[in-house]
Amino acid sequence: MQGTSPPSPFEIPTGTISSSNSTTSNSTNNRSSRNRGADNRFRTPTPFSFKRPMKYYNEGSKTHFPSKPIRPITPEYLEKANEAPLVLSTPQRLLVILDLNGTLFFRLKRNNRAVTPRPFLAPFLDFLFAHCRVMVWSSSQPHSVEAMLSCGFGDRVSKLDRVWTRKHFRLPQVDYERKVLTIKDLEFVWDGIAQEKKSAAADNNSNNESASVQVEFDQTNTVLIDDSMDKIQLQPYNGIALTDFDEDLAKSGADMELLRVRRYLEKLIYQENVSAYMRVHPYKRDYPLDEDAIKEVTSGESVSEEQVELTDELDDLANRLDKTLFIIMASAVSAIFILDLKGKVLISRNYRGDIPMSAVEKFLPLVLEAEEDSQAPAPCFTDDGINYLYIRHNNLFLLAITRKNSNATTVMLFLHTIAEVLTEYFKELEEESIRDNFVIIYELLDEMMDFGYPQTTESKILQEYITQDAYKLEVQVRPPMAVTNAVSWRSEGIRYRKNEVFLDVVESVNLLVNANGNVLRSEILGAVKMKVFLSGMPELRLGLNDKVMFESTGRAPTKGKSIEMEDVKFHQCVRLSKFENDRTISFIPPDGEFDLMTYRLNTQVKPLIWVEALVENYTGSRVEYLIRARAQFKRRSSANNVEIHIPVPEDADTPKFRSGIGSVQYVPEKACVIWKIKQFQGGKEFSMRAHFGLPSVKNLEDADKRPPMSIKFEIPYFTTSGIQVRYLKIQERSGYAALPWVRYITQNGDYQMRMPDSIKASKMAPI
């Protein structure tokens, strides 16, 4: 463009378009937070200063600044956007402008025509074509746009109003051939449509009224959907900036952004002025999404609860299959061995036949060689192209050998699983039980692994068709349903006369206090343990006072406080997709006892039982202790089976004790005194004194190097974190009534308090 002639409606004289839609995503949030104040009034962005010492607008992707400055936002646009939003009684037909790469698709390489569509793209497009007029505005080259449309749109391409590519911007040659910061000015779209309408009216006679039916578009009825706020900064209240659809999101398949945009558009079509509504209610990437949005993605019709539950089960099954396939492909094992401490093979199973069985003879010499070199033998090592992975259990070695570059963590986990299953079968896993039950062990190994790939590892399922009793060792015509069922951890046909569920919330407190009384470390390790005695295939829903759940729903806890759990780990029966969406713990439980979930709270914990020690050391004669214990919890609670372990010198003798409660015992093999209190009520304080003779003379500095005191306790009906079970719902097709029981327990974990240095002067009266 040269001279002073006005630009064509399809030219952008002050902005440029980039072929990369992901280059400015890092600056989106900062820019939007600056531009939108608390009073919802837009602040005109400062034009880019080309005097700054920056070569690129985005250093990471080498995106240049445009060769021409960016114009400011027009006052007319801001005035129209500052109007009060008004709701229409009937929806209007909006113009929706779509970006492609980074918004609707992910393209791995510029020269690669294969693209990955964003999840829920098909139902999203069907919704748009049913309620809006749709066009594509992409800064990519025409052949790239054509490839993406053919892959992702299919027959829907014919429904598009128009398709704009990089050629429509008539960029200067220097900007056309490089990456530049792109600005999409909607004025050129509106002017272009108006120009086409005028041309159509001029070509037709005035009697032809079809040309006058065309609807004009402006900021009141236009929405631009892109992956960066920088590209829509000239009309910020007409743009929806999505999360950049990159490689990580494409691989996860868990993106639900288009569902949220659809929910937002359902409100926009009833607005008289889109820009006014979006100024007051801007689209957010955490826009609330309920189950109705998921139910309506296919055809706009409601879906039954059974279909939703089936969809959840299929999604969970697909996720587990993906993880299982990844684990299987990365954990091929050639052979499994069980050896004694002398390296003698007790059990061996060669699954793949790709290694000589004599390879096991090198295992023990390699381990002993590492021990002789004063090195801790590694749990996995390689020799002569063969990988050895092992664990030690009692007086046995469980060894896995493989030639492939397998996933070591998965193989080690499988070895631990073998040990757990065999222990559950034989109670004690040792050499004698191996020799007495080798037939059953071979059957178990054949069921647990096939051609070197892990298979069924649930002990309860294995016990259904591999039993210890001889008369039960019959070949079944068909395997149990749990083996081929989607719910592999629970068998069908379970019946109980009385249906009950017992749920225990057990929290262990880890605490370390120094000699001055300062807390150095504190954390809570929690576990939700269950005992399930339910018939059929019940569906359980557990609700906790989860802080994240209350914040996401905007509700406040009805009673007590909410907690924020960390490092949450669930049993495989929990539907993770359901938990990620609405923080509901939904599951079909295994039969019997299992751990539903574990969690951690890294928080400042007030010591529940505070213990102070005063040590008086008489050089070469005796040592005396004054121990005070105080329960720092509410009076209505009591700690049971409290044990306070006080370390004493190893050569102490002639003990004497006096305590106000409980019993005191000297344990010389542990070099400690154990003060036992059967029941310690909250708010109470007790003391104990101990006297020991010292037959030998030691350096006082060595005497003061004593280990810390350790405290054991259990407080029923009490939790340190304040976790609460809000509800436990049980549903089963037969509709039986079940009794849920909930219990809270707080106990010690690694609970230690360091002792102060001993004093020399006599401050205590003799016992």
mmCIF file of C-alpha atoms in Angstrom, residues 429-437:
data_model
loop_
_atom_site.group_PDB
_atom_site.id
_atom_site.type_symbol
_atom_site.label_atom_id
_atom_site.label_comp_id
_atom_site.label_asym_id
_atom_site.label_seq_id
_atom_site.Cartn_x
_atom_site.Cartn_y
_atom_site.Cartn_z
ATOM 1 C CA LEU A 429 6.405 -65.643 53.056
ATOM 2 C CA GLU A 430 9.585 -67.579 53.777
ATOM 3 C CA GLU A 431 11.574 -70.470 52.360
ATOM 4 C CA GLU A 432 9.494 -73.151 54.062
ATOM 5 C CA SER A 433 6.162 -71.787 52.811
ATOM 6 C CA ILE A 434 7.628 -71.537 49.291
ATOM 7 C CA ARG A 435 8.603 -75.221 49.287
ATOM 8 C CA ASP A 436 5.259 -76.337 50.722
ATOM 9 C CA ASN A 437 3.141 -74.377 48.233
#
